[in-house]
């Protein structure tokens, strides 16, 4: 059964979505990771595809099925994610949901061994490329660039500053401090604030799928305005 044309407002549009954590190797058997499950980003990719978009989902290491109608590119590190986003351009919109590691390690070629002295190894960290800021400043910038901000304090102040610093059109801000029962990272629900040039729109606490549907509708409205 075919959907009416207005149910597929993103037909002919390409959207890039990043999701999940990145893994940054320390040596051949160890890595730095974070608590992102990829759930919110995968739901957003699926919701955009349901509105007719061609969706490239650049996914860090997660255990989730690929949403229907979504083209998935699996990556491990932030640097691989940056390259995959670049390779997926051009796009009409980009939604950067991934919890990208801020640093990578100058990884050892061999497994790091304990020292008889008990001295722990020093990990030399170097900053990863900022995929969102790079894309927002790029000559191939999508018309709509959406970032996420996971904060544990001063959520709106940090998110507003982040929007300006990174050159995003919208920042979807959430409080990941936890303590209110189930935590956002890995959990099923999310309460977010949409920070735009026009101000802040606060949504109620919703299942991640519902946040995804609302955000996809808002993206469709912005791209077709
Ligand atoms: N992001 C990115 N590349 C990075 C780091 C972050 O694309 N190397 C994106 C995330 O996907 C998210 C947004 O930037 O959409 C904000 O990420 P966040 O970690 O909250 O911002 P940071 O600038 O890294 O600031 P913080 O010091 O708070 O971690
Ligand atoms: Ca960060």
PDB file of C-alpha atoms and ligand atoms in Angstrom:
ATOM      1  CA  UNK A   1       0.000   0.000   0.000  1.00  0.00           C
ATOM      2  CA  UNK A   2       1.428   3.381  -0.967  1.00  0.00           C
ATOM      3  CA  UNK A   3       1.511   6.248   1.447  1.00  0.00           C
ATOM      4  CA  UNK A   4       0.102   9.563   0.235  1.00  0.00           C
ATOM      5  CA  UNK A   5       2.787  11.991  -0.982  1.00  0.00           C
ATOM      6  CA  UNK A   6       2.440  14.248   2.054  1.00  0.00           C
ATOM      7  CA  UNK A   7       3.286  11.310   4.324  1.00  0.00           C
ATOM      8  CA  UNK A   8       6.712  11.142   2.630  1.00  0.00           C
ATOM      9  CA  UNK A   9       7.776  14.797   2.890  1.00  0.00           C
ATOM     10  CA  UNK A  10      11.486  13.864   2.817  1.00  0.00           C
ATOM     11  CA  UNK A  11      11.319  11.907  -0.458  1.00  0.00           C
ATOM     12  CA  UNK A  12      14.370  12.813  -2.557  1.00  0.00           C
ATOM     13  CA  UNK A  13      16.264  14.202   0.439  1.00  0.00           C
ATOM     14  CA  UNK A  14      19.479  12.728   1.885  1.00  0.00           C
ATOM     15  CA  UNK A  15      20.115  12.860   5.623  1.00  0.00           C
ATOM     16  CA  UNK A  16      23.280  11.725   7.440  1.00  0.00           C
ATOM     17  CA  UNK A  17      22.845  10.486  11.015  1.00  0.00           C
ATOM     18  CA  UNK A  18      25.685   9.543  13.380  1.00  0.00           C
ATOM     19  CA  UNK A  19      24.906   7.289  16.324  1.00  0.00           C
ATOM     20  CA  UNK A  20      26.424   5.245  19.111  1.00  0.00           C
ATOM     21  CA  UNK A  21      29.744   5.561  20.891  1.00  0.00           C
ATOM     22  CA  UNK A  22      33.169   5.406  19.326  1.00  0.00           C
ATOM     23  CA  UNK A  23      35.873   3.013  20.499  1.00  0.00           C
ATOM     24  CA  UNK A  24      39.404   4.338  20.709  1.00  0.00           C
ATOM     25  CA  UNK A  25      42.064   1.605  20.855  1.00  0.00           C
ATOM     26  CA  UNK A  26      44.682   1.640  23.613  1.00  0.00           C
ATOM     27  CA  UNK A  27      46.474  -1.456  22.361  1.00  0.00           C
ATOM     28  CA  UNK A  28      45.349  -4.483  20.278  1.00  0.00           C
ATOM     29  CA  UNK A  29      43.065  -5.775  23.062  1.00  0.00           C
ATOM     30  CA  UNK A  30      41.814  -2.661  24.893  1.00  0.00           C
ATOM     31  CA  UNK A  31      39.864   0.489  24.092  1.00  0.00           C
ATOM     32  CA  UNK A  32      38.246   3.615  25.569  1.00  0.00           C
ATOM     33  CA  UNK A  33      34.460   3.727  25.184  1.00  0.00           C
ATOM     34  CA  UNK A  34      31.391   5.444  26.653  1.00  0.00           C
ATOM     35  CA  UNK A  35      27.877   4.467  27.717  1.00  0.00           C
ATOM     36  CA  UNK A  36      26.014   5.418  24.525  1.00  0.00           C
ATOM     37  CA  UNK A  37      23.702   2.615  23.337  1.00  0.00           C
ATOM     38  CA  UNK A  38      22.976   4.157  19.920  1.00  0.00           C
ATOM     39  CA  UNK A  39      19.259   3.837  20.599  1.00  0.00           C
ATOM     40  CA  UNK A  40      18.274   7.489  20.117  1.00  0.00           C
ATOM     41  CA  UNK A  41      20.289   7.874  16.921  1.00  0.00           C
ATOM     42  CA  UNK A  42      18.993   4.627  15.407  1.00  0.00           C
ATOM     43  CA  UNK A  43      15.411   5.691  16.198  1.00  0.00           C
ATOM     44  CA  UNK A  44      15.998   9.055  14.492  1.00  0.00           C
ATOM     45  CA  UNK A  45      17.461   7.351  11.407  1.00  0.00           C
ATOM     46  CA  UNK A  46      14.393   5.091  11.220  1.00  0.00           C
ATOM     47  CA  UNK A  47      11.959   7.971  11.682  1.00  0.00           C
ATOM     48  CA  UNK A  48      13.631   9.993   8.904  1.00  0.00           C
ATOM     49  CA  UNK A  49      13.524   6.973   6.553  1.00  0.00           C
ATOM     50  CA  UNK A  50       9.828   6.529   7.375  1.00  0.00           C
ATOM     51  CA  UNK A  51       9.269  10.073   6.100  1.00  0.00           C
ATOM     52  CA  UNK A  52      10.869   9.105   2.789  1.00  0.00           C
ATOM     53  CA  UNK A  53      14.442  10.334   3.279  1.00  0.00           C
ATOM     54  CA  UNK A  54      17.471   8.463   2.018  1.00  0.00           C
ATOM     55  CA  UNK A  55      19.337   7.994   5.284  1.00  0.00           C
ATOM     56  CA  UNK A  56      23.034   7.214   5.753  1.00  0.00           C
ATOM     57  CA  UNK A  57      23.491   6.018   9.332  1.00  0.00           C
ATOM     58  CA  UNK A  58      27.136   6.145  10.434  1.00  0.00           C
ATOM     59  CA  UNK A  59      27.156   3.874  13.457  1.00  0.00           C
ATOM     60  CA  UNK A  60      29.770   3.285  16.114  1.00  0.00           C
ATOM     61  CA  UNK A  61      29.964  -0.146  17.786  1.00  0.00           C
ATOM     62  CA  UNK A  62      26.427  -0.973  18.992  1.00  0.00           C
ATOM     63  CA  UNK A  63      24.224  -4.055  19.181  1.00  0.00           C
ATOM     64  CA  UNK A  64      21.107  -2.807  17.387  1.00  0.00           C
ATOM     65  CA  UNK A  65      19.307  -3.893  14.211  1.00  0.00           C
ATOM     66  CA  UNK A  66      19.452  -1.515  11.238  1.00  0.00           C
ATOM     67  CA  UNK A  67      16.142   0.380  10.946  1.00  0.00           C
ATOM     68  CA  UNK A  68      14.065  -0.325   7.828  1.00  0.00           C
ATOM     69  CA  UNK A  69      15.101   1.637   4.760  1.00  0.00           C
ATOM     70  CA  UNK A  70      18.363   2.920   6.255  1.00  0.00           C
ATOM     71  CA  UNK A  71      21.857   2.603   4.695  1.00  0.00           C
ATOM     72  CA  UNK A  72      24.258   1.770   7.522  1.00  0.00           C
ATOM     73  CA  UNK A  73      28.029   2.333   7.615  1.00  0.00           C
ATOM     74  CA  UNK A  74      29.753   0.767  10.635  1.00  0.00           C
ATOM     75  CA  UNK A  75      32.812   2.467  12.113  1.00  0.00           C
ATOM     76  CA  UNK A  76      34.864   2.061  15.249  1.00  0.00           C
ATOM     77  CA  UNK A  77      36.838   5.238  15.956  1.00  0.00           C
ATOM     78  CA  UNK A  78      36.033   8.965  15.812  1.00  0.00           C
ATOM     79  CA  UNK A  79      38.494   9.396  12.959  1.00  0.00           C
ATOM     80  CA  UNK A  80      36.726   6.646  10.984  1.00  0.00           C
ATOM     81  CA  UNK A  81      33.366   8.293  11.758  1.00  0.00           C
ATOM     82  CA  UNK A  82      34.653  11.640  10.461  1.00  0.00           C
ATOM     83  CA  UNK A  83      35.821  10.004   7.228  1.00  0.00           C
ATOM     84  CA  UNK A  84      32.516   8.147   6.754  1.00  0.00           C
ATOM     85  CA  UNK A  85      30.493  11.350   7.232  1.00  0.00           C
ATOM     86  CA  UNK A  86      32.684  13.141   4.702  1.00  0.00           C
ATOM     87  CA  UNK A  87      32.306  10.263   2.226  1.00  0.00           C
ATOM     88  CA  UNK A  88      28.505  10.371   2.574  1.00  0.00           C
ATOM     89  CA  UNK A  89      28.236  14.029   1.465  1.00  0.00           C
ATOM     90  CA  UNK A  90      26.423  15.817  -0.058  1.00  0.00           C
ATOM     91  CA  UNK A  91      23.364  15.802   2.187  1.00  0.00           C
ATOM     92  CA  UNK A  92      20.380  18.029   2.842  1.00  0.00           C
ATOM     93  CA  UNK A  93      20.631  17.570   6.608  1.00  0.00           C
ATOM     94  CA  UNK A  94      22.914  15.979   9.186  1.00  0.00           C
ATOM     95  CA  UNK A  95      21.921  14.847  12.666  1.00  0.00           C
ATOM     96  CA  UNK A  96      24.947  14.148  14.850  1.00  0.00           C
ATOM     97  CA  UNK A  97      23.683  11.960  17.659  1.00  0.00           C
ATOM     98  CA  UNK A  98      26.878   9.977  18.258  1.00  0.00           C
ATOM     99  CA  UNK A  99      28.695  10.206  21.570  1.00  0.00           C
ATOM    100  CA  UNK A 100      32.037  10.749  19.873  1.00  0.00           C
ATOM    101  CA  UNK A 101      35.097  10.167  22.042  1.00  0.00           C
ATOM    102  CA  UNK A 102      36.849  13.480  22.596  1.00  0.00           C
ATOM    103  CA  UNK A 103      40.295  11.903  22.589  1.00  0.00           C
ATOM    104  CA  UNK A 104      42.134   9.033  21.014  1.00  0.00           C
ATOM    105  CA  UNK A 105      45.175   7.259  22.377  1.00  0.00           C
ATOM    106  CA  UNK A 106      48.557   6.959  20.745  1.00  0.00           C
ATOM    107  CA  UNK A 107      47.862   3.223  20.599  1.00  0.00           C
ATOM    108  CA  UNK A 108      50.565   0.635  21.310  1.00  0.00           C
ATOM    109  CA  UNK A 109      51.252  -1.947  18.599  1.00  0.00           C
ATOM    110  CA  UNK A 110      51.498  -4.741  21.167  1.00  0.00           C
ATOM    111  CA  UNK A 111      49.484  -5.506  24.269  1.00  0.00           C
ATOM    112  CA  UNK A 112      50.719  -3.288  27.104  1.00  0.00           C
ATOM    113  CA  UNK A 113      52.240  -5.430  29.860  1.00  0.00           C
ATOM    114  CA  UNK A 114      52.244  -4.767  33.583  1.00  0.00           C
ATOM    115  CA  UNK A 115      55.581  -3.528  34.875  1.00  0.00           C
ATOM    116  CA  UNK A 116      57.367  -5.382  37.710  1.00  0.00           C
ATOM    117  CA  UNK A 117      57.683  -1.984  39.449  1.00  0.00           C
ATOM    118  CA  UNK A 118      53.871  -1.649  39.541  1.00  0.00           C
ATOM    119  CA  UNK A 119      54.082   1.653  37.643  1.00  0.00           C
ATOM    120  CA  UNK A 120      50.907   2.153  35.553  1.00  0.00           C
ATOM    121  CA  UNK A 121      51.314   3.035  31.858  1.00  0.00           C
ATOM    122  CA  UNK A 122      50.799   6.668  30.878  1.00  0.00           C
ATOM    123  CA  UNK A 123      48.261   7.005  28.045  1.00  0.00           C
ATOM    124  CA  UNK A 124      49.079   9.844  25.671  1.00  0.00           C
ATOM    125  CA  UNK A 125      45.721  11.345  24.621  1.00  0.00           C
ATOM    126  CA  UNK A 126      45.206  13.510  21.552  1.00  0.00           C
ATOM    127  CA  UNK A 127      42.013  15.370  20.662  1.00  0.00           C
ATOM    128  CA  UNK A 128      39.759  13.834  18.014  1.00  0.00           C
ATOM    129  CA  UNK A 129      38.412  15.840  15.071  1.00  0.00           C
ATOM    130  CA  UNK A 130      35.109  17.555  15.886  1.00  0.00           C
ATOM    131  CA  UNK A 131      32.873  16.006  13.232  1.00  0.00           C
ATOM    132  CA  UNK A 132      29.947  18.378  13.839  1.00  0.00           C
ATOM    133  CA  UNK A 133      31.998  21.583  13.880  1.00  0.00           C
ATOM    134  CA  UNK A 134      33.971  20.507  10.810  1.00  0.00           C
ATOM    135  CA  UNK A 135      30.787  19.750   8.888  1.00  0.00           C
ATOM    136  CA  UNK A 136      29.101  22.994   9.949  1.00  0.00           C
ATOM    137  CA  UNK A 137      32.096  25.012   8.693  1.00  0.00           C
ATOM    138  CA  UNK A 138      32.509  23.008   5.492  1.00  0.00           C
ATOM    139  CA  UNK A 139      31.812  24.346   1.985  1.00  0.00           C
ATOM    140  CA  UNK A 140      29.665  21.215   1.592  1.00  0.00           C
ATOM    141  CA  UNK A 141      27.611  22.069   4.695  1.00  0.00           C
ATOM    142  CA  UNK A 142      24.123  20.517   4.648  1.00  0.00           C
ATOM    143  CA  UNK A 143      21.325  23.113   4.799  1.00  0.00           C
ATOM    144  CA  UNK A 144      20.336  21.869   8.252  1.00  0.00           C
ATOM    145  CA  UNK A 145      22.930  20.732  10.811  1.00  0.00           C
ATOM    146  CA  UNK A 146      21.637  19.334  14.096  1.00  0.00           C
ATOM    147  CA  UNK A 147      23.873  18.479  17.049  1.00  0.00           C
ATOM    148  CA  UNK A 148      23.188  16.836  20.380  1.00  0.00           C
ATOM    149  CA  UNK A 149      24.501  17.907  23.751  1.00  0.00           C
ATOM    150  CA  UNK A 150      24.691  15.529  26.653  1.00  0.00           C
ATOM    151  CA  UNK A 151      25.225  17.548  29.803  1.00  0.00           C
ATOM    152  CA  UNK A 152      25.307  16.748  33.497  1.00  0.00           C
ATOM    153  CA  UNK A 153      24.802  20.356  34.729  1.00  0.00           C
ATOM    154  CA  UNK A 154      23.695  23.783  33.423  1.00  0.00           C
ATOM    155  CA  UNK A 155      22.108  21.983  30.471  1.00  0.00           C
ATOM    156  CA  UNK A 156      20.647  24.975  28.619  1.00  0.00           C
ATOM    157  CA  UNK A 157      23.618  27.273  29.172  1.00  0.00           C
ATOM    158  CA  UNK A 158      26.067  24.660  27.914  1.00  0.00           C
ATOM    159  CA  UNK A 159      23.819  23.714  24.980  1.00  0.00           C
ATOM    160  CA  UNK A 160      23.345  27.326  23.888  1.00  0.00           C
ATOM    161  CA  UNK A 161      27.090  27.939  24.016  1.00  0.00           C
ATOM    162  CA  UNK A 162      27.703  24.682  22.139  1.00  0.00           C
ATOM    163  CA  UNK A 163      25.297  25.669  19.362  1.00  0.00           C
ATOM    164  CA  UNK A 164      27.228  28.891  18.753  1.00  0.00           C
ATOM    165  CA  UNK A 165      30.675  27.331  19.133  1.00  0.00           C
ATOM    166  CA  UNK A 166      30.002  24.487  16.717  1.00  0.00           C
ATOM    167  CA  UNK A 167      27.940  26.408  14.162  1.00  0.00           C
ATOM    168  CA  UNK A 168      24.952  24.053  14.391  1.00  0.00           C
ATOM    169  CA  UNK A 169      21.459  25.206  13.471  1.00  0.00           C
ATOM    170  CA  UNK A 170      19.869  23.247  16.299  1.00  0.00           C
ATOM    171  CA  UNK A 171      21.200  21.576  19.414  1.00  0.00           C
ATOM    172  CA  UNK A 172      19.118  18.858  21.039  1.00  0.00           C
ATOM    173  CA  UNK A 173      20.090  19.051  24.701  1.00  0.00           C
ATOM    174  CA  UNK A 174      19.550  16.430  27.341  1.00  0.00           C
ATOM    175  CA  UNK A 175      20.445  15.946  30.946  1.00  0.00           C
ATOM    176  CA  UNK A 176      22.474  12.766  31.391  1.00  0.00           C
ATOM    177  CA  UNK A 177      23.227  13.292  35.057  1.00  0.00           C
ATOM    178  CA  UNK A 178      20.869  10.438  35.982  1.00  0.00           C
ATOM    179  CA  UNK A 179      19.682  10.105  39.544  1.00  0.00           C
ATOM    180  CA  UNK A 180      16.033  10.420  38.452  1.00  0.00           C
ATOM    181  CA  UNK A 181      15.640   6.670  38.161  1.00  0.00           C
ATOM    182  CA  UNK A 182      16.648   5.323  34.770  1.00  0.00           C
ATOM    183  CA  UNK A 183      19.600   7.051  33.139  1.00  0.00           C
ATOM    184  CA  UNK A 184      19.330   8.523  29.625  1.00  0.00           C
ATOM    185  CA  UNK A 185      22.449   6.820  28.287  1.00  0.00           C
ATOM    186  CA  UNK A 186      21.317   3.288  27.512  1.00  0.00           C
ATOM    187  CA  UNK A 187      17.770   3.952  28.761  1.00  0.00           C
ATOM    188  CA  UNK A 188      14.484   3.939  26.842  1.00  0.00           C
ATOM    189  CA  UNK A 189      13.315   7.503  27.502  1.00  0.00           C
ATOM    190  CA  UNK A 190      14.663  10.983  26.943  1.00  0.00           C
ATOM    191  CA  UNK A 191      13.615  14.521  27.846  1.00  0.00           C
ATOM    192  CA  UNK A 192      15.151  17.066  25.537  1.00  0.00           C
ATOM    193  CA  UNK A 193      15.288  20.775  24.819  1.00  0.00           C
ATOM    194  CA  UNK A 194      15.573  21.985  21.220  1.00  0.00           C
ATOM    195  CA  UNK A 195      17.895  25.005  21.143  1.00  0.00           C
ATOM    196  CA  UNK A 196      17.587  27.053  17.932  1.00  0.00           C
ATOM    197  CA  UNK A 197      18.236  30.627  16.799  1.00  0.00           C
ATOM    198  CA  UNK A 198      14.676  31.401  17.937  1.00  0.00           C
ATOM    199  CA  UNK A 199      15.118  30.147  21.493  1.00  0.00           C
ATOM    200  CA  UNK A 200      14.452  26.977  23.448  1.00  0.00           C
ATOM    201  CA  UNK A 201      11.616  24.484  23.039  1.00  0.00           C
ATOM    202  CA  UNK A 202      11.342  21.964  25.886  1.00  0.00           C
ATOM    203  CA  UNK A 203       9.675  18.646  25.165  1.00  0.00           C
ATOM    204  CA  UNK A 204       8.140  16.380  27.796  1.00  0.00           C
ATOM    205  CA  UNK A 205       9.807  13.176  28.911  1.00  0.00           C
ATOM    206  CA  UNK A 206       9.133  10.718  26.051  1.00  0.00           C
ATOM    207  CA  UNK A 207      10.206   7.292  24.809  1.00  0.00           C
ATOM    208  CA  UNK A 208      13.249   7.674  22.521  1.00  0.00           C
ATOM    209  CA  UNK A 209      11.102   6.544  19.557  1.00  0.00           C
ATOM    210  CA  UNK A 210       8.681   9.432  20.196  1.00  0.00           C
ATOM    211  CA  UNK A 211      11.552  11.934  20.463  1.00  0.00           C
ATOM    212  CA  UNK A 212      12.753  10.563  17.111  1.00  0.00           C
ATOM    213  CA  UNK A 213       9.355  10.949  15.428  1.00  0.00           C
ATOM    214  CA  UNK A 214       8.931  14.515  16.664  1.00  0.00           C
ATOM    215  CA  UNK A 215      12.445  15.477  15.618  1.00  0.00           C
ATOM    216  CA  UNK A 216      12.006  13.907  12.158  1.00  0.00           C
ATOM    217  CA  UNK A 217       8.745  15.860  11.719  1.00  0.00           C
ATOM    218  CA  UNK A 218      10.519  19.078  12.741  1.00  0.00           C
ATOM    219  CA  UNK A 219      13.358  18.372  10.288  1.00  0.00           C
ATOM    220  CA  UNK A 220      10.846  17.694   7.484  1.00  0.00           C
ATOM    221  CA  UNK A 221       9.064  20.979   8.262  1.00  0.00           C
ATOM    222  CA  UNK A 222      12.367  22.902   8.196  1.00  0.00           C
ATOM    223  CA  UNK A 223      13.558  21.335   4.918  1.00  0.00           C
ATOM    224  CA  UNK A 224      10.258  21.813   3.129  1.00  0.00           C
ATOM    225  CA  UNK A 225       9.458  25.315   4.450  1.00  0.00           C
TER     226      UNK A 225
HETATM  227  N1  LIG B   1      30.673  15.773  18.276  1.00  0.00           N
HETATM  228  C1  LIG B   1      31.326  15.468  17.091  1.00  0.00           C
HETATM  229  N2  LIG B   1      32.660  15.178  17.102  1.00  0.00           N
HETATM  230  C2  LIG B   1      33.358  15.211  18.251  1.00  0.00           C
HETATM  231  C3  LIG B   1      32.703  15.513  19.477  1.00  0.00           C
HETATM  232  C4  LIG B   1      31.348  15.788  19.451  1.00  0.00           C
HETATM  233  O1  LIG B   1      30.685  15.463  16.032  1.00  0.00           O
HETATM  234  N3  LIG B   1      34.660  14.935  18.227  1.00  0.00           N
HETATM  235  C5  LIG B   1      29.233  16.106  18.216  1.00  0.00           C
HETATM  236  C6  LIG B   1      28.329  15.127  18.934  1.00  0.00           C
HETATM  237  O2  LIG B   1      27.895  14.110  18.042  1.00  0.00           O
HETATM  238  C7  LIG B   1      27.184  16.030  19.360  1.00  0.00           C
HETATM  239  C8  LIG B   1      27.858  17.370  19.599  1.00  0.00           C
HETATM  240  O3  LIG B   1      29.075  17.328  18.870  1.00  0.00           O
HETATM  241  O4  LIG B   1      26.254  16.228  18.323  1.00  0.00           O
HETATM  242  C9  LIG B   1      28.138  17.702  21.023  1.00  0.00           C
HETATM  243  O5  LIG B   1      28.942  16.725  21.606  1.00  0.00           O
HETATM  244  P1  LIG B   1      29.491  16.982  23.061  1.00  0.00           P
HETATM  245  O6  LIG B   1      30.353  15.859  23.488  1.00  0.00           O
HETATM  246  O7  LIG B   1      28.316  17.352  23.928  1.00  0.00           O
HETATM  247  O8  LIG B   1      30.337  18.328  22.815  1.00  0.00           O
HETATM  248  P2  LIG B   1      31.865  18.661  22.979  1.00  0.00           P
HETATM  249  O9  LIG B   1      32.147  19.806  22.062  1.00  0.00           O
HETATM  250  O10 LIG B   1      32.727  17.449  22.808  1.00  0.00           O
HETATM  251  O11 LIG B   1      31.953  19.231  24.451  1.00  0.00           O
HETATM  252  P3  LIG B   1      32.168  18.507  25.885  1.00  0.00           P
HETATM  253  O12 LIG B   1      33.436  19.094  26.398  1.00  0.00           O
HETATM  254  O13 LIG B   1      30.946  18.940  26.680  1.00  0.00           O
HETATM  255  O14 LIG B   1      32.233  17.018  25.678  1.00  0.00           O
HETATM  256 CA1  LIG B   2      32.466  15.531  24.012  1.00  0.00          CA
END
